[in-house]
């Protein structure tokens, strides 16, 4: 097939379309624009067919290895199950669900116990070695009960509103344990009652007249020379939470 040329070597045109001579010698006009649209449409249609073929292939692959005849037999068997068999199946499903639920509850309980142990091994230990705790009249275990809820296992601390406490020394970074604890204690309304050296001769002064080495816990320990119901009453009036905690510890 070739284009039909005039005496100047230019392609002849008929009705705006180039003339072409076929292998049989007959001349005819070619609609190039229409042909392009047809080709574009065929390409699009072919792409759609390839997409569907890929999807069908994935569906077929899912059934790879399955014997069609056996699958039909299984479907027929299920379809032929009577009401009694269906009840048995439902009973089996219920039993399996109960078993898995029990296993899930057991796993969750075990996870909770492990988390508690991990918390005790990390956060509670930090209270025991904290320099900030040493500045208070609280023993490490009492301090942990009072302020432990502010700390997460990942080492971050949060204020009473649930906001992460950031370091003042290292802007943008989470505060270290002692830095966070110091901030938390300073935000605590009854901080004057638990800080060493902050006591006075007033009702809130736990150290007044007893020496600088006394702590609030000594007033509750019956084995301690500083055991005092009077001091217990003072603490109960000024810091009910501390009184309740110490009373429970030394009851």
mmCIF file of N, CA and C in Angstrom, residues 127-196:
data_model
loop_
_atom_site.group_PDB
_atom_site.id
_atom_site.type_symbol
_atom_site.label_atom_id
_atom_site.label_comp_id
_atom_site.label_asym_id
_atom_site.label_seq_id
_atom_site.Cartn_x
_atom_site.Cartn_y
_atom_site.Cartn_z
ATOM 1 N N UNK A 127 12.191 5.860 91.772
ATOM 2 C CA UNK A 127 11.813 6.582 92.994
ATOM 3 C C UNK A 127 12.790 6.253 94.119
ATOM 4 N N UNK A 128 13.230 4.993 94.171
ATOM 5 C CA UNK A 128 14.126 4.563 95.245
ATOM 6 C C UNK A 128 15.499 5.217 95.153
ATOM 7 N N UNK A 129 15.909 5.613 93.951
ATOM 8 C CA UNK A 129 17.233 6.212 93.769
ATOM 9 C C UNK A 129 17.161 7.709 93.450
ATOM 10 N N UNK A 130 15.974 8.276 93.523
ATOM 11 C CA UNK A 130 15.783 9.676 93.140
ATOM 12 C C UNK A 130 16.363 10.645 94.167
ATOM 13 N N UNK A 131 17.101 11.626 93.686
ATOM 14 C CA UNK A 131 17.627 12.683 94.553
ATOM 15 C C UNK A 131 16.514 13.634 94.965
ATOM 16 N N UNK A 132 15.489 13.752 94.112
ATOM 17 C CA UNK A 132 14.368 14.644 94.433
ATOM 18 C C UNK A 132 13.563 14.092 95.599
ATOM 19 N N UNK A 133 13.356 12.772 95.619
ATOM 20 C CA UNK A 133 12.608 12.146 96.719
ATOM 21 C C UNK A 133 13.325 12.395 98.041
ATOM 22 N N UNK A 134 14.665 12.374 98.012
ATOM 23 C CA UNK A 134 15.441 12.596 99.232
ATOM 24 C C UNK A 134 15.223 13.992 99.811
ATOM 25 N N UNK A 135 14.731 14.920 98.984
ATOM 26 C CA UNK A 135 14.475 16.286 99.454
ATOM 27 C C UNK A 135 13.110 16.413 100.112
ATOM 28 N N UNK A 136 12.356 15.305 100.109
ATOM 29 C CA UNK A 136 11.025 15.320 100.715
ATOM 30 C C UNK A 136 11.032 14.476 101.983
ATOM 31 N N UNK A 137 9.926 14.499 102.716
ATOM 32 C CA UNK A 137 9.797 13.681 103.921
ATOM 33 C C UNK A 137 9.186 12.329 103.577
ATOM 34 N N UNK A 138 8.972 12.075 102.278
ATOM 35 C CA UNK A 138 8.341 10.836 101.843
ATOM 36 C C UNK A 138 9.378 9.737 101.667
ATOM 37 N N UNK A 139 8.979 8.519 102.025
ATOM 38 C CA UNK A 139 9.818 7.372 101.717
ATOM 39 C C UNK A 139 9.611 7.055 100.235
ATOM 40 N N UNK A 140 10.552 6.385 99.563
ATOM 41 C CA UNK A 140 10.411 6.107 98.126
ATOM 42 C C UNK A 140 9.113 5.396 97.756
ATOM 43 N N UNK A 141 8.668 4.420 98.592
ATOM 44 C CA UNK A 141 7.446 3.696 98.255
ATOM 45 C C UNK A 141 6.218 4.580 98.355
ATOM 46 N N UNK A 142 6.195 5.471 99.357
ATOM 47 C CA UNK A 142 5.076 6.409 99.488
ATOM 48 C C UNK A 142 5.099 7.408 98.339
ATOM 49 N N UNK A 143 6.283 7.883 97.973
ATOM 50 C CA UNK A 143 6.412 8.820 96.851
ATOM 51 C C UNK A 143 5.925 8.176 95.558
ATOM 52 N N UNK A 144 6.236 6.872 95.386
ATOM 53 C CA UNK A 144 5.793 6.155 94.185
ATOM 54 C C UNK A 144 4.271 6.040 94.136
ATOM 55 N N UNK A 145 3.659 5.802 95.309
ATOM 56 C CA UNK A 145 2.194 5.702 95.355
ATOM 57 C C UNK A 145 1.555 7.062 95.078
ATOM 58 N N UNK A 146 2.203 8.119 95.547
ATOM 59 C CA UNK A 146 1.668 9.477 95.387
ATOM 60 C C UNK A 146 1.800 9.984 93.957
ATOM 61 N N UNK A 147 2.986 9.807 93.380
ATOM 62 C CA UNK A 147 3.281 10.441 92.090
ATOM 63 C C UNK A 147 3.577 9.463 90.945
ATOM 64 N N UNK A 148 3.526 8.156 91.231
ATOM 65 C CA UNK A 148 3.866 7.156 90.215
ATOM 66 C C UNK A 148 2.986 7.183 88.986
ATOM 67 N N UNK A 149 1.711 7.555 89.164
ATOM 68 C CA UNK A 149 0.783 7.570 88.026
ATOM 69 C C UNK A 149 1.168 8.586 86.958
ATOM 70 N N UNK A 150 2.043 9.515 87.292
ATOM 71 C CA UNK A 150 2.461 10.529 86.318
ATOM 72 C C UNK A 150 3.474 9.981 85.308
ATOM 73 N N UNK A 151 4.056 8.813 85.603
ATOM 74 C CA UNK A 151 5.157 8.310 84.777
ATOM 75 C C UNK A 151 4.738 7.116 83.937
ATOM 76 N N UNK A 152 5.259 7.075 82.702
ATOM 77 C CA UNK A 152 4.985 5.986 81.769
ATOM 78 C C UNK A 152 6.198 5.058 81.706
ATOM 79 N N UNK A 153 5.974 3.836 81.196
ATOM 80 C CA UNK A 153 7.069 2.871 81.098
ATOM 81 C C UNK A 153 8.169 3.328 80.145
ATOM 82 N N UNK A 154 7.804 4.164 79.166
ATOM 83 C CA UNK A 154 8.802 4.617 78.197
ATOM 84 C C UNK A 154 9.683 5.736 78.738
ATOM 85 N N UNK A 155 9.443 6.115 80.003
ATOM 86 C CA UNK A 155 10.284 7.127 80.628
ATOM 87 C C UNK A 155 9.715 8.527 80.609
ATOM 88 N N UNK A 156 8.633 8.753 79.859
ATOM 89 C CA UNK A 156 8.027 10.078 79.818
ATOM 90 C C UNK A 156 7.140 10.296 81.041
ATOM 91 N N UNK A 157 6.945 11.561 81.368
ATOM 92 C CA UNK A 157 6.085 11.917 82.491
ATOM 93 C C UNK A 157 5.010 12.875 82.012
ATOM 94 N N UNK A 158 3.859 12.836 82.672
ATOM 95 C CA UNK A 158 2.745 13.702 82.294
ATOM 96 C C UNK A 158 2.226 14.449 83.512
ATOM 97 N N UNK A 159 1.739 15.663 83.273
ATOM 98 C CA UNK A 159 1.177 16.432 84.380
ATOM 99 C C UNK A 159 -0.245 15.953 84.653
ATOM 100 N N UNK A 160 -0.937 16.614 85.597
ATOM 101 C CA UNK A 160 -2.281 16.183 85.981
ATOM 102 C C UNK A 160 -3.279 16.309 84.842
ATOM 103 N N UNK A 161 -2.961 17.118 83.821
ATOM 104 C CA UNK A 161 -3.853 17.288 82.673
ATOM 105 C C UNK A 161 -3.545 16.291 81.564
ATOM 106 N N UNK A 162 -2.520 15.457 81.773
ATOM 107 C CA UNK A 162 -2.177 14.458 80.765
ATOM 108 C C UNK A 162 -1.191 14.948 79.717
ATOM 109 N N UNK A 163 -0.618 16.127 79.933
ATOM 110 C CA UNK A 163 0.345 16.672 78.969
ATOM 111 C C UNK A 163 1.765 16.205 79.304
ATOM 112 N N UNK A 164 2.533 15.865 78.266
ATOM 113 C CA UNK A 164 3.910 15.432 78.476
ATOM 114 C C UNK A 164 4.720 16.569 79.091
ATOM 115 N N UNK A 165 5.519 16.241 80.085
ATOM 116 C CA UNK A 165 6.360 17.247 80.739
ATOM 117 C C UNK A 165 7.699 17.312 80.011
ATOM 118 N N UNK A 166 8.015 18.480 79.482
ATOM 119 C CA UNK A 166 9.255 18.642 78.718
ATOM 120 C C UNK A 166 10.344 19.273 79.583
ATOM 121 N N UNK A 167 11.568 19.000 79.198
ATOM 122 C CA UNK A 167 12.714 19.489 79.952
ATOM 123 C C UNK A 167 12.893 20.993 79.763
ATOM 124 N N UNK A 168 13.216 21.658 80.856
ATOM 125 C CA UNK A 168 13.526 23.085 80.778
ATOM 126 C C UNK A 168 14.996 23.282 80.399
ATOM 127 N N UNK A 169 15.796 22.265 80.727
ATOM 128 C CA UNK A 169 17.225 22.343 80.428
ATOM 129 C C UNK A 169 17.507 21.968 78.972
ATOM 130 N N UNK A 170 16.658 21.059 78.424
ATOM 131 C CA UNK A 170 16.835 20.597 77.042
ATOM 132 C C UNK A 170 15.526 20.797 76.291
ATOM 133 N N UNK A 171 15.243 22.016 75.855
ATOM 134 C CA UNK A 171 13.966 22.316 75.183
ATOM 135 C C UNK A 171 13.678 21.354 74.031
ATOM 136 N N UNK A 172 12.456 20.883 73.982
ATOM 137 C CA UNK A 172 12.053 19.984 72.915
ATOM 138 C C UNK A 172 12.169 18.516 73.288
ATOM 139 N N UNK A 173 12.904 18.217 74.377
ATOM 140 C CA UNK A 173 13.066 16.837 74.826
ATOM 141 C C UNK A 173 12.229 16.600 76.082
ATOM 142 N N UNK A 174 11.802 15.345 76.274
ATOM 143 C CA UNK A 174 11.051 14.997 77.473
ATOM 144 C C UNK A 174 11.956 15.150 78.686
ATOM 145 N N UNK A 175 11.392 15.591 79.789
ATOM 146 C CA UNK A 175 12.180 15.792 81.012
ATOM 147 C C UNK A 175 12.667 14.455 81.559
ATOM 148 N N UNK A 176 13.841 14.471 82.185
ATOM 149 C CA UNK A 176 14.349 13.265 82.841
ATOM 150 C C UNK A 176 13.469 12.971 84.048
ATOM 151 N N UNK A 177 13.654 11.805 84.668
ATOM 152 C CA UNK A 177 12.803 11.408 85.790
ATOM 153 C C UNK A 177 12.837 12.442 86.905
ATOM 154 N N UNK A 178 14.035 12.757 87.388
ATOM 155 C CA UNK A 178 14.136 13.689 88.522
ATOM 156 C C UNK A 178 13.654 15.084 88.156
ATOM 157 N N UNK A 179 13.936 15.521 86.942
ATOM 158 C CA UNK A 179 13.487 16.853 86.537
ATOM 159 C C UNK A 179 11.961 16.896 86.471
ATOM 160 N N UNK A 180 11.373 15.836 85.932
ATOM 161 C CA UNK A 180 9.915 15.773 85.846
ATOM 162 C C UNK A 180 9.290 15.684 87.236
ATOM 163 N N UNK A 181 9.872 14.858 88.107
ATOM 164 C CA UNK A 181 9.338 14.709 89.468
ATOM 165 C C UNK A 181 9.414 16.025 90.225
ATOM 166 N N UNK A 182 10.506 16.762 90.038
ATOM 167 C CA UNK A 182 10.652 18.062 90.692
ATOM 168 C C UNK A 182 9.546 19.019 90.238
ATOM 169 N N UNK A 183 9.229 18.995 88.938
ATOM 170 C CA UNK A 183 8.159 19.847 88.399
ATOM 171 C C UNK A 183 6.810 19.418 88.955
ATOM 172 N N UNK A 184 6.585 18.110 89.021
ATOM 173 C CA UNK A 184 5.308 17.587 89.530
ATOM 174 C C UNK A 184 5.108 17.969 90.988
ATOM 175 N N UNK A 185 6.161 17.837 91.798
ATOM 176 C CA UNK A 185 6.050 18.175 93.226
ATOM 177 C C UNK A 185 5.803 19.665 93.402
ATOM 178 N N UNK A 186 6.446 20.487 92.576
ATOM 179 C CA UNK A 186 6.237 21.936 92.683
ATOM 180 C C UNK A 186 4.828 22.343 92.267
ATOM 181 N N UNK A 187 4.168 21.502 91.441
ATOM 182 C CA UNK A 187 2.788 21.770 91.039
ATOM 183 C C UNK A 187 1.792 21.201 92.054
ATOM 184 N N UNK A 188 2.281 20.350 92.965
ATOM 185 C CA UNK A 188 1.412 19.707 93.953
ATOM 186 C C UNK A 188 0.960 20.737 94.993
ATOM 187 N N UNK A 189 -0.349 20.868 95.237
ATOM 188 C CA UNK A 189 -0.862 21.882 96.176
ATOM 189 C C UNK A 189 -0.284 21.760 97.582
ATOM 190 N N UNK A 190 -0.001 20.539 98.031
ATOM 191 C CA UNK A 190 0.510 20.358 99.387
ATOM 192 C C UNK A 190 2.007 20.175 99.440
ATOM 193 N N UNK A 191 2.726 20.780 98.490
ATOM 194 C CA UNK A 191 4.176 20.563 98.425
ATOM 195 C C UNK A 191 4.892 21.021 99.694
ATOM 196 N N UNK A 192 4.412 22.111 100.335
ATOM 197 C CA UNK A 192 5.085 22.621 101.532
ATOM 198 C C UNK A 192 5.050 21.617 102.675
ATOM 199 N N UNK A 193 4.080 20.704 102.628
ATOM 200 C CA UNK A 193 3.938 19.730 103.705
ATOM 201 C C UNK A 193 4.867 18.534 103.525
ATOM 202 N N UNK A 194 5.401 18.346 102.313
ATOM 203 C CA UNK A 194 6.220 17.155 102.091
ATOM 204 C C UNK A 194 7.679 17.479 101.810
ATOM 205 N N UNK A 195 8.009 18.747 101.636
ATOM 206 C CA UNK A 195 9.408 19.115 101.369
ATOM 207 C C UNK A 195 10.175 19.271 102.668
ATOM 208 N N UNK A 196 11.362 18.702 102.740
ATOM 209 C CA UNK A 196 12.196 18.835 103.924
ATOM 210 C C UNK A 196 12.613 20.296 104.116
#
